[in-house]
Coordinates of C-alpha atoms in Angstrom, one line a residue:
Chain A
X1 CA -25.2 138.8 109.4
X2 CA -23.0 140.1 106.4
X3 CA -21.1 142.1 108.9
X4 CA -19.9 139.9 111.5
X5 CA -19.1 137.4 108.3
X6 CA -17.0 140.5 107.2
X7 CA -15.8 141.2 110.4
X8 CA -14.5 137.6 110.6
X9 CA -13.1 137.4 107.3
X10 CA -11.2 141.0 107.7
X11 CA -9.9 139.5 111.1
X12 CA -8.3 136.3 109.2
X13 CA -6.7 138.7 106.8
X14 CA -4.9 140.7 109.6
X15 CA -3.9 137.6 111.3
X16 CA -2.7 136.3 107.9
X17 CA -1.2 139.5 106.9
X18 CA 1.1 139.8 110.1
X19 CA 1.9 135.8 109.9
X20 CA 2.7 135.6 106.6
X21 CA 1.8 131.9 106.8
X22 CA -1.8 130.6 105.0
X23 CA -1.4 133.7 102.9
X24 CA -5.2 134.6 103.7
X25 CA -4.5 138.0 103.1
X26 CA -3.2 137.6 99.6
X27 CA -5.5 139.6 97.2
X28 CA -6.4 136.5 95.3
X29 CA -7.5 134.5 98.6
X30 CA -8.8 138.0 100.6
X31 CA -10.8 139.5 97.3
X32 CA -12.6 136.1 97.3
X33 CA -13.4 135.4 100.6
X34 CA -14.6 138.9 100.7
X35 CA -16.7 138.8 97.8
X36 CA -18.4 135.5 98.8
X37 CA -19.1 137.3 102.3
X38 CA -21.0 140.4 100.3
X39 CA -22.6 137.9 97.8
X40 CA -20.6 138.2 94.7
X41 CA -17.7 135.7 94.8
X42 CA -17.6 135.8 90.8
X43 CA -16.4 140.0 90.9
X44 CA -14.4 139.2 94.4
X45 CA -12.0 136.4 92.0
X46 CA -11.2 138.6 89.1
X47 CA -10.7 142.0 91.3
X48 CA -8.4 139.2 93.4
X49 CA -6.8 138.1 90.2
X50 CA -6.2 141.4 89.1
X51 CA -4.7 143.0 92.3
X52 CA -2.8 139.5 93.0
X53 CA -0.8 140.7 89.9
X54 CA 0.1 144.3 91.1
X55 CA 1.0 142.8 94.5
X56 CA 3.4 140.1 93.3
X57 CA 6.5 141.4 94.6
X58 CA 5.0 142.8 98.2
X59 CA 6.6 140.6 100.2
X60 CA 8.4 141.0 103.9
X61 CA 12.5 140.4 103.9
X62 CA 14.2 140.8 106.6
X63 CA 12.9 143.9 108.9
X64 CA 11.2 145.5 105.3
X65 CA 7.4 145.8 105.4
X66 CA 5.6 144.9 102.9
X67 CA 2.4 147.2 101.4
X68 CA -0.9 145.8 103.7
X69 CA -2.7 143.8 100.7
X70 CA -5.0 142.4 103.6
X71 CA -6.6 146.0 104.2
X72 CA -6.4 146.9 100.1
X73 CA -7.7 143.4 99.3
X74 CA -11.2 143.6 101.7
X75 CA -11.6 147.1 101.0
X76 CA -11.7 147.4 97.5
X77 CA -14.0 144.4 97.1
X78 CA -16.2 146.4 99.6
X79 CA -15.8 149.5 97.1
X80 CA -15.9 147.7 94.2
X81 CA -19.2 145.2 95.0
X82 CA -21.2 147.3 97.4
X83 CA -20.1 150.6 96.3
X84 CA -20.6 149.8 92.4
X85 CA -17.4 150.6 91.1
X86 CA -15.2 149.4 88.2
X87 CA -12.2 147.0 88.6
X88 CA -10.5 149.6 87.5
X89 CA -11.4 151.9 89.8
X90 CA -10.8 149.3 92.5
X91 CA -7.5 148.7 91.9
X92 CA -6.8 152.3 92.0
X93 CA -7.9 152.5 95.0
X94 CA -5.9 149.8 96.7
X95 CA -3.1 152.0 96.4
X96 CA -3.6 154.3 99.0
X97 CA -5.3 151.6 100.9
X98 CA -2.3 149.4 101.1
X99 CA -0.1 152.4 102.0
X100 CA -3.4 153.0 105.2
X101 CA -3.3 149.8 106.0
X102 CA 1.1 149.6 106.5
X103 CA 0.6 152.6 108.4
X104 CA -1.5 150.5 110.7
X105 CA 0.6 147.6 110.9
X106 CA 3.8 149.9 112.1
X107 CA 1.0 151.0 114.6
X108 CA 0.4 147.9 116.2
X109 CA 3.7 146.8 116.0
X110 CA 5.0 149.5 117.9
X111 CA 2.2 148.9 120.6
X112 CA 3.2 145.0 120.5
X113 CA 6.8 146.5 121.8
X114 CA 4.2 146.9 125.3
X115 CA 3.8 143.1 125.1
X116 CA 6.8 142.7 124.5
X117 CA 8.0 143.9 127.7
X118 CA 4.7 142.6 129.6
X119 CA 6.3 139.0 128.3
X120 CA 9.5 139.4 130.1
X121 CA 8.4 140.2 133.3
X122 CA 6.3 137.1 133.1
X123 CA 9.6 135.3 132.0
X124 CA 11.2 136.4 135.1
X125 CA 8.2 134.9 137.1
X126 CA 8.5 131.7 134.7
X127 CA 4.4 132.2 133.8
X128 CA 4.7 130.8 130.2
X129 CA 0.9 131.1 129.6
X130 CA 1.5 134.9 130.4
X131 CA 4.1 134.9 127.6
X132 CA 1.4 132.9 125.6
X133 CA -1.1 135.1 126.3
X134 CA 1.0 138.6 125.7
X135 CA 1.8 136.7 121.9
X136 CA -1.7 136.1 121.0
X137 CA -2.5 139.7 122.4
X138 CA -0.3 141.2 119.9
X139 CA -2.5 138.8 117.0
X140 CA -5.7 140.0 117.9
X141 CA -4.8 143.6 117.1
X142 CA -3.2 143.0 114.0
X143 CA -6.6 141.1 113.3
X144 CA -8.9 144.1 114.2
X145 CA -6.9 147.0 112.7
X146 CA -8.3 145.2 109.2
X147 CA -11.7 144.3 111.1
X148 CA -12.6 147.7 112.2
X149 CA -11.5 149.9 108.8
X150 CA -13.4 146.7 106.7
X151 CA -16.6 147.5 108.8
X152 CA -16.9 150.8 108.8
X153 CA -16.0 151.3 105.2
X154 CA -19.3 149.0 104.1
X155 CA -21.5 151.0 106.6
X156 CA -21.3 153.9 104.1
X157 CA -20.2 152.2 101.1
X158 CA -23.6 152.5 99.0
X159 CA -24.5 155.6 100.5
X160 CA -24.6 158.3 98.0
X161 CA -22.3 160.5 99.9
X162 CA -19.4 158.0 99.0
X163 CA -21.5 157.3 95.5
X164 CA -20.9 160.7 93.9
X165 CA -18.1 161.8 95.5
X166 CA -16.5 158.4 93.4
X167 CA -18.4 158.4 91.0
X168 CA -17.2 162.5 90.8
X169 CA -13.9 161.5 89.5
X170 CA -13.4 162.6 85.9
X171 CA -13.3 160.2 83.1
X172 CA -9.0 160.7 82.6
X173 CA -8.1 159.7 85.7
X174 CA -9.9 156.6 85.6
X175 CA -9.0 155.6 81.6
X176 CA -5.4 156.7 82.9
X177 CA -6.0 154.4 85.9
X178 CA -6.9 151.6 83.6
X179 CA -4.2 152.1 81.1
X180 CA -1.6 152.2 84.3
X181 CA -3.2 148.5 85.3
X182 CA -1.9 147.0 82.1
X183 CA 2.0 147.4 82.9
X184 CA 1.4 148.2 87.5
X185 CA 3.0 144.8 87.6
X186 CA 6.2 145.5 86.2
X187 CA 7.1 146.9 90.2
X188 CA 6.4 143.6 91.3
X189 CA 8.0 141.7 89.1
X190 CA 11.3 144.0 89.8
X191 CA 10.9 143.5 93.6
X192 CA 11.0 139.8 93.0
X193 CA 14.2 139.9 90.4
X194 CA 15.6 142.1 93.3
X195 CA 15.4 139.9 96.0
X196 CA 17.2 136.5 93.7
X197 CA 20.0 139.7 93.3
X198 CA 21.7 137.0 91.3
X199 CA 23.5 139.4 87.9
X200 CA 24.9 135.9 86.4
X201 CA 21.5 134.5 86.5
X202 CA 19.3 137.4 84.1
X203 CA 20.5 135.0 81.5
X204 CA 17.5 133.2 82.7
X205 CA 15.2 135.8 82.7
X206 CA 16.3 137.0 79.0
X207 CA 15.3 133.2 78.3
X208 CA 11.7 133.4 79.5
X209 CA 11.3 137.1 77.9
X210 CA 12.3 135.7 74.8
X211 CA 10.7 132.6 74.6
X212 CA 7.2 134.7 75.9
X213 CA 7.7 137.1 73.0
X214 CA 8.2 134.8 70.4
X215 CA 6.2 131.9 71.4
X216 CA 3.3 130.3 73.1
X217 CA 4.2 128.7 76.0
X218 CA 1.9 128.8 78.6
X219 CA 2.9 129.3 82.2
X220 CA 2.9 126.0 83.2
X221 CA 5.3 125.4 80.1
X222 CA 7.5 128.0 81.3
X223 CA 7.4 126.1 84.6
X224 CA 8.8 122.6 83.5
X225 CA 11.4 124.6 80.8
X226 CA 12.4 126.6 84.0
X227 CA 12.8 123.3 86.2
X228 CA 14.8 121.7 83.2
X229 CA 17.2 124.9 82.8
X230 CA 17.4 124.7 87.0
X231 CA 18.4 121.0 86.4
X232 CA 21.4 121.9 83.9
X233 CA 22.4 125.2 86.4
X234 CA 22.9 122.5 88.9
X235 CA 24.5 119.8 87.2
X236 CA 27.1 123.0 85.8
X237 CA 27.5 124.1 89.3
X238 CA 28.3 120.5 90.8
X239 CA 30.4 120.4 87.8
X240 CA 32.8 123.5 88.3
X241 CA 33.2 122.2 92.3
X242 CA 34.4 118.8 91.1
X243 CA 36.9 120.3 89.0
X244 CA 38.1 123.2 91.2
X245 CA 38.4 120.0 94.3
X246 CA 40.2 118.6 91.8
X247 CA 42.5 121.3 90.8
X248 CA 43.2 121.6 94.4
X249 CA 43.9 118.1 94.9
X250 CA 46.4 117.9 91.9
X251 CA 48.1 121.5 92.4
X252 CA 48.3 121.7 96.6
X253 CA 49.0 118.1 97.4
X254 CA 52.5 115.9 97.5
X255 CA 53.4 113.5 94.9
X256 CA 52.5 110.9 96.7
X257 CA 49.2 111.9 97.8
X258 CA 48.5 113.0 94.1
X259 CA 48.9 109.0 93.3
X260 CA 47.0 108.0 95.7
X261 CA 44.2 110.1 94.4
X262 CA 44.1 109.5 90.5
X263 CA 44.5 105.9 91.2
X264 CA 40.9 105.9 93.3
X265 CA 39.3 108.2 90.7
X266 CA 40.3 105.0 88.1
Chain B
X1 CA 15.3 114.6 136.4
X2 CA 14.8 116.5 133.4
X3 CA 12.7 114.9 131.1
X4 CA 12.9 113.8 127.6
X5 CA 11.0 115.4 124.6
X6 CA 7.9 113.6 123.6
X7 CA 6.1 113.6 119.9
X8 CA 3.0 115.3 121.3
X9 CA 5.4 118.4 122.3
X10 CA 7.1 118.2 118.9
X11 CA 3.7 118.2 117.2
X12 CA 2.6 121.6 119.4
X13 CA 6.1 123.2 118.1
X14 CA 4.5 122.3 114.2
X15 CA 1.7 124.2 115.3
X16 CA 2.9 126.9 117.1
X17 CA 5.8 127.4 114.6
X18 CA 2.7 128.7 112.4
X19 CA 2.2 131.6 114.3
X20 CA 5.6 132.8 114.7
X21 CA 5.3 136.7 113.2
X22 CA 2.3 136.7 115.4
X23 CA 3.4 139.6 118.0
X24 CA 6.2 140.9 115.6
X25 CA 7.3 144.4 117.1
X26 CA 9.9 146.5 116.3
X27 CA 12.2 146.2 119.1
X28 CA 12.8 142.3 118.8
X29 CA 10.7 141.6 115.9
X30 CA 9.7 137.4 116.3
X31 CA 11.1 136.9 119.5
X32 CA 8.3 136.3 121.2
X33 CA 6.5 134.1 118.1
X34 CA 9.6 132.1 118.8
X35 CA 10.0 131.4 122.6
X36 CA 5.8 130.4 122.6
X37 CA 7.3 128.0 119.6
X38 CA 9.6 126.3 122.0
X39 CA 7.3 126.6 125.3
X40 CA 5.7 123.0 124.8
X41 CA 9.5 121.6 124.6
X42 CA 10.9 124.3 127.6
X43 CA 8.5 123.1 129.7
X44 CA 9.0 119.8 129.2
X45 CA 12.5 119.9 129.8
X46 CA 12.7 122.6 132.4
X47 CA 11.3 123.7 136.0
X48 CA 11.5 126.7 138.2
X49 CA 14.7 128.7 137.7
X50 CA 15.8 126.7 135.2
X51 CA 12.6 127.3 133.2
X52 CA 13.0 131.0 134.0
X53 CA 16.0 131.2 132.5
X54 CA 15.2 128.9 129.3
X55 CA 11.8 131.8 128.6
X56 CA 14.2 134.4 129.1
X57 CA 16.7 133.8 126.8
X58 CA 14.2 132.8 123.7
X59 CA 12.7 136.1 124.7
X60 CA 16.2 137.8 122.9
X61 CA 15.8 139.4 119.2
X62 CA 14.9 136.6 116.3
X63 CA 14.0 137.4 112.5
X64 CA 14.2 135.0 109.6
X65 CA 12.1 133.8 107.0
X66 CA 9.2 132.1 108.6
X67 CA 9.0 128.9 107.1
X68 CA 12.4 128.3 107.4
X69 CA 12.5 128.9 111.1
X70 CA 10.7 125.7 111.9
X71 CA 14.2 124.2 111.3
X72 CA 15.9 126.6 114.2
X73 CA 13.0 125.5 116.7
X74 CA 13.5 121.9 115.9
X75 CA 18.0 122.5 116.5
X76 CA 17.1 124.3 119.4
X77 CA 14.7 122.1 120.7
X78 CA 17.2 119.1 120.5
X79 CA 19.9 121.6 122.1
X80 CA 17.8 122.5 124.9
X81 CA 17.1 118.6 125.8
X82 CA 20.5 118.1 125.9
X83 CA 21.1 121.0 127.8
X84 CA 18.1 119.9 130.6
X85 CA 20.1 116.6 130.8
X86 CA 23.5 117.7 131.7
X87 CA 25.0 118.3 128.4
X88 CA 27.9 121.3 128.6
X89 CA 25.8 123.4 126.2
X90 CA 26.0 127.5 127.6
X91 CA 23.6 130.2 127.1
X92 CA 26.0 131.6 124.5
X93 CA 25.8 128.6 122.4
X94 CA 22.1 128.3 122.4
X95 CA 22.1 132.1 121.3
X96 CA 24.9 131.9 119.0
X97 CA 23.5 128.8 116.9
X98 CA 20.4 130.8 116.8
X99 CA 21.5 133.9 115.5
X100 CA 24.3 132.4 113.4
X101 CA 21.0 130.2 111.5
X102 CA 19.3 133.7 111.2
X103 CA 21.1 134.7 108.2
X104 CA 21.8 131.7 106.5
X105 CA 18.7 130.5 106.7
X106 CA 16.7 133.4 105.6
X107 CA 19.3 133.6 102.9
X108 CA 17.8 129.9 101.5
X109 CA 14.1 131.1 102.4
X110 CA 13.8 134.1 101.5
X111 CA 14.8 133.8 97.4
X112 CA 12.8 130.3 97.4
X113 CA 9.8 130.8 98.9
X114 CA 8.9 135.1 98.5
X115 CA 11.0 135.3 95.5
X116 CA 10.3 131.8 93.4
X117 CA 7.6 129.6 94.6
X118 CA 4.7 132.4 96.0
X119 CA 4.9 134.4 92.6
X120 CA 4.9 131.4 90.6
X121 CA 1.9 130.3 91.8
X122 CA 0.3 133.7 92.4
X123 CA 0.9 134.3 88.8
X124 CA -0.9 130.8 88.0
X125 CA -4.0 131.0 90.4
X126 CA -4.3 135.1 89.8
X127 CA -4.2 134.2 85.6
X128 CA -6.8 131.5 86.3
X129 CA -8.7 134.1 88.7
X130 CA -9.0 136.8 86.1
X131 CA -11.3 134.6 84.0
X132 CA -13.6 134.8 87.3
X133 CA -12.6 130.8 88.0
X134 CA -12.5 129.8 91.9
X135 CA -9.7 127.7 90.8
X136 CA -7.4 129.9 90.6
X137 CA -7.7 131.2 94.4
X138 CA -7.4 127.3 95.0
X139 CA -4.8 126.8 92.8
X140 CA -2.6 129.6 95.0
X141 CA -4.3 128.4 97.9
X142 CA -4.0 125.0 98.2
X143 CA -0.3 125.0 96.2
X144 CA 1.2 126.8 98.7
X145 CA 0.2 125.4 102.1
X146 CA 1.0 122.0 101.1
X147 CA 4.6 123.5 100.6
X148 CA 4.6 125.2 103.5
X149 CA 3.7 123.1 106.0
X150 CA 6.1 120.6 104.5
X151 CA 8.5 123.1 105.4
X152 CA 7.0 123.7 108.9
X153 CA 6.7 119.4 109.9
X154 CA 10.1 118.1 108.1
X155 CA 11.5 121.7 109.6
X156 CA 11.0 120.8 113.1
X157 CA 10.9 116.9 112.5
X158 CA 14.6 116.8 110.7
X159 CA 15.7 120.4 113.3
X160 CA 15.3 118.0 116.2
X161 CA 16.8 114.4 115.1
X162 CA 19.7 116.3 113.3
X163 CA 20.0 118.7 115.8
X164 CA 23.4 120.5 115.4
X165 CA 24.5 118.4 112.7
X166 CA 21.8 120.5 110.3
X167 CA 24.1 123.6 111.5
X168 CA 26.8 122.2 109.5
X169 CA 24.9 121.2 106.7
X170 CA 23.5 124.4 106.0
X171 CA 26.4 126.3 104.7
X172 CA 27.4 123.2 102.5
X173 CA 25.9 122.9 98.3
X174 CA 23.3 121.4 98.4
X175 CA 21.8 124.7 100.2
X176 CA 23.5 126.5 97.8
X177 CA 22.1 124.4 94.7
X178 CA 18.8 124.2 96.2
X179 CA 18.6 128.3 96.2
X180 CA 20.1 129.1 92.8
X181 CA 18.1 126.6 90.9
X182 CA 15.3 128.2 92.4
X183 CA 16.3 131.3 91.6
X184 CA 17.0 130.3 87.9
X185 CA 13.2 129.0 87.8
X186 CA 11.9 132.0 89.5
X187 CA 13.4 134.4 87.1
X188 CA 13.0 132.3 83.9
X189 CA 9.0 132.9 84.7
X190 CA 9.6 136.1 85.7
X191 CA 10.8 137.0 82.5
X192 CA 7.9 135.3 80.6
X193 CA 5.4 137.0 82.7
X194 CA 7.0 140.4 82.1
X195 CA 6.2 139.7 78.6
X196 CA 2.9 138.0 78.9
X197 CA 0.8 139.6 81.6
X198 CA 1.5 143.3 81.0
X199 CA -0.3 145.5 78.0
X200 CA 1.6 148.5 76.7
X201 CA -0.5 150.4 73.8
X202 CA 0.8 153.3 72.1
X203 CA -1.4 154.0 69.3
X204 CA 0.1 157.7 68.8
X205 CA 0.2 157.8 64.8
X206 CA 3.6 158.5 63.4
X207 CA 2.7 158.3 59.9
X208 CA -0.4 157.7 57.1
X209 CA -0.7 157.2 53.9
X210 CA -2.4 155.8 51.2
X211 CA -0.3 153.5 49.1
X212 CA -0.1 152.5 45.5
X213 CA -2.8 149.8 45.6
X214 CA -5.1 152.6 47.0
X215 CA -4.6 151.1 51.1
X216 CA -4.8 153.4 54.2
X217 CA -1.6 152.3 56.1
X218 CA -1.5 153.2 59.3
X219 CA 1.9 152.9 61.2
X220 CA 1.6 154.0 65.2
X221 CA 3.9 153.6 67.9
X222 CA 3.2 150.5 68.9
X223 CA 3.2 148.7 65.2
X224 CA 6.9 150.0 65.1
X225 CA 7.8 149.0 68.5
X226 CA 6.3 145.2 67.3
X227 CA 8.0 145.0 64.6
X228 CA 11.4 145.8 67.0
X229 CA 10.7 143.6 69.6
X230 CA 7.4 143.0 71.3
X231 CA 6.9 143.6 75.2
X232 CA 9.8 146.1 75.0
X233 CA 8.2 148.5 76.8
X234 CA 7.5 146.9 80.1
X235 CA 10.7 145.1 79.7
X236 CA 12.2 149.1 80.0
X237 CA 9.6 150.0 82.4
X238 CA 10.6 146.6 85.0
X239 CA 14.4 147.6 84.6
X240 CA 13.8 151.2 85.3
X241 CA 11.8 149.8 88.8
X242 CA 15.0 148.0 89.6
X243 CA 17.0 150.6 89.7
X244 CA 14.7 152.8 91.7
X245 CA 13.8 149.9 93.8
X246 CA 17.7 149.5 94.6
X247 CA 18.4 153.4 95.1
X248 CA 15.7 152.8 98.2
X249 CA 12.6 154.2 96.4
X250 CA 9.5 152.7 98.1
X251 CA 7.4 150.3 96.2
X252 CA 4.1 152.3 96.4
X253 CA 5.7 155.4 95.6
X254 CA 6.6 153.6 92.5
X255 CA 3.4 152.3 91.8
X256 CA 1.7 155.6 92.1
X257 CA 4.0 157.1 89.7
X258 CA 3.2 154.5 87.5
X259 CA -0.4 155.6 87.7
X260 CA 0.7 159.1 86.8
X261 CA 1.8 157.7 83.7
X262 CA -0.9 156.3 82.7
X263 CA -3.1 159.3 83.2
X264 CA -0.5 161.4 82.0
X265 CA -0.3 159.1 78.8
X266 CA -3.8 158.8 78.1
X267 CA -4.5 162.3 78.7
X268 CA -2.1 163.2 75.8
X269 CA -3.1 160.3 73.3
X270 CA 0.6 158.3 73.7
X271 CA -1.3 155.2 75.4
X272 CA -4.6 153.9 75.4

């Protein structure tokens, strides 16, 4: 029973992962899920929590692949809960799994180039449920290439082949690993500051660094102080197009046209 | 007589438009994501070679934020109707409005929703998730489909009744104000959550003594380092990723490194 309720779960969190829509596969939704499946929701949040953080900035732009948090996400849990390792431990070991689990993605999607091809000719023959079909075709694998991994790994999670060879791993490199979890984060929050590319707007971020450092706002402070400083941005920016359309109007236009103008801004 | 595009095949592009990524492939990415998108309103509008021709030619490259896209099927969609009843609209047109609402649009999605609005909250529900709360999945969760399938109905909804008048719309301020107010949010919390939700410790011991009123003082690393500026480290460590991030390092390559820091670190007493 556990394992076709895993088996389901790991399928949502390929779909999701591909989609990029209902965000299934997001470490803090996928961890869950996965941990209710194997009976212990309470470790499957904080293990979500805690990898959610590390995989803030994994995101898709453009034709850029993201890091696979759905195979990571299901995976560790299975380490972590039926394999009886530490959070730590866990999150060390969604490293590598995210990196397996992109590898399989740019699998599939080079397979889905098949289907791809498979959808034209039914173009040609104006079958749209062909086209349909070929689509959803290219879903389902991105669905099992999480499902059959997720499986497999909790048939010998437990086992005390897998036990000792992790539990085998010196006392340094998991410390280390732990000491590396407190600052992981700071590569997601630089693929995030990245992507806004904005050099005029670290002003902002200097704000909220400051403000964290040397007071106690709580995040849902920041939020509304952020909203308010977004409010003034926009209100400057609205600002410095009125005068530039104004500049324009008074510098490029005829004397009589110029009249006409200050007259209806009386 | 073509016909006219009902609610009911508006609704199935909502629902479709949710699985556009769903065959994404290297070759032409969401293309096919998007033509099933605007099947329920091709064949509606079109038959035989007509309809042949309509499938074809959504079949052509397309890659843009998904959320945003909805917006393209819904222009499209209008565009196509038109098309179906006789309007002078070409193949190029279709496929140039399309590809010319690739980049813009992406432009407006991308920074709002991956770079402001799915952190934000992922911070939020992860923070409340690390206290073993199944809030904070909800928060997340919940949060951030209610936003996005906003996106997807008013999208398609607004696409469709605007149709190319949106096109025009785009490029103008409000697009513009909408992203960089976003962006000043995003990076205002991204700031605070550099400082809050990282932990640096350096207790290496730089000096001890025992002072005139007979107290151990201890200073370490990391008392100096307070006394500077708190949080300094990661601050370093984030604006170190940047860089590497922008010189085309990959992310996990980064994050392993990181790792060996930590090791490294702990192995030589520097962090704990």
């Amino acid at each position: 029973m556990t394992i076709v309720l895993l088996f389901i779960v790991a399928m949502i969190t390929g779909f999701a992962a591909v989609l990029d829509e209902a965000q299934f596969h997001r470490p803090v939704v996928a961890c869950t899920m996965t941990g209710a499946v194997l009976g212990d929701l309470t470790t499957g949040i904080i293990l979500g929590g805690t990898l959610e953080m590390m995989a803030l900035g994994w995101m898709n732009v453009g034709a850029a692949m993201a890091p696979d948090a759905a195979l990571a996400s299901v995976v560790s849990t299975i380490l972590v809960i039926v394999g009886h390792q530490s959070i730590g431990a866990g999150i060390a070991l969604a490293v590598p799994l995210a990196a397996a689990g992109q590898v399989l993605t740019i699998f599939v999607r080079t397979i889905t180039v098949f289907f791809q091809h498979m959808a034209d000719k039914y173009a040609e023959e104006g079958n749209y449920r062909g086209i349909e079909m070929c689509h959803w075709l290219g879903l389902l694998l991105q669905g099992l290439r999480v499902a059959i991994p997720s499986v497999a790994i909790y048939m010998v999670a437990g086992t005390d082949t897998v036990n000792n060879a992790l539990n085998s791993i010196p006392e340094v490199i998991t410390r280390g690993l732990q000491v590396a979890g407190g600052f992981i984060v700071v590569v997601g929050y630089a693929m995030v500051i990245n992507l806004m590319n904005a050099q005029k707007l670290m002003v902002y971020f200097f704000l909220g660094f400051l403000l964290a450092v040397f007071t106690n706002i709580n995040l849902i402070g920041f939020g509304a102080v952020g909203a308010i400083c977004a409010y003034f941005h926009i209100q400057t920016m609205q600002m410095n197009i009125d005068i530039e359309e104004a500049a324009k109007t008074g510098g490029g236009g005829g004397v009589e046209g110029d009249d006409i103008d200050d007259s209806d801004l009386m | 007589m073509a016909g006219k595009v009902t609610k009911d095949d508006l609704f199935w592009v909502f629902v479709k438009s949710n699985f556009l990524l769903g065959s994404f492939n290297f070759e032409r990415m969401q293309a096919m994501g998007f033509c099933v998108a605007m099947i329920p309103i091709l064949k509606r509008v079109y038959t035989g070679d007509d309809l042949k021709a309509a499938l074809r030619r959504h079949l052509e490259f397309f890659n843009t934020q998904p959320f945003v896209a909805a917006a393209i099927m819904g222009i499209i969609g209008a565009m196509e109707e038109k098309k179906a009843n006789g309007a002078d609209i070409s193949e190029a047109t279709l496929s140039g409005v399309k590809v010319g609402l690739i980049g813009p649009l992406a432009g407006v999605g991308d920074p709002i929703f991956w770079g402001t609005i799915r952190p934000v909250l992922a911070a939020l529900g992860a923070g409340v998730a690390l206290t073993g709360s199944l809030i904070g999945p909800f928060i997340f969760f919940i949060g951030f489909n209610i936003i996005r399938l906003a996106t997807h109905w008013y999208g398609v909804q607004y696409g469709y009744t605007q149709g190319t008048a949106l096109v025009e719309n785009i490029g103008g301020n409000q697009m513009r104000f909408l992203t960089e107010g976003a962006s000043v949010l995003g990076l205002l919390v991204m700031g605070a959550l550099v400082a809050k939700w990282t932990s640096v410790n350096m207790p290496l011991v730089i000096s001890e003594y025992t002072n005139s009123a007979g107290e151990h003082v201890v200073t370490t690393l990391q008392s100096i380092l307070d006394s500077l500026m708190p949080s300094i480290v990661p601050l370093l460590m984030t604006f170190a990723c940047m860089a590497l991030l922008k010189k085309g390092v990959n992310a996990l390559t980064i994050i392993v490194g990181l790792f060996a820091i930590g090791i490294i670190g702990y192995a030589i007493g520097l962090m704990a």
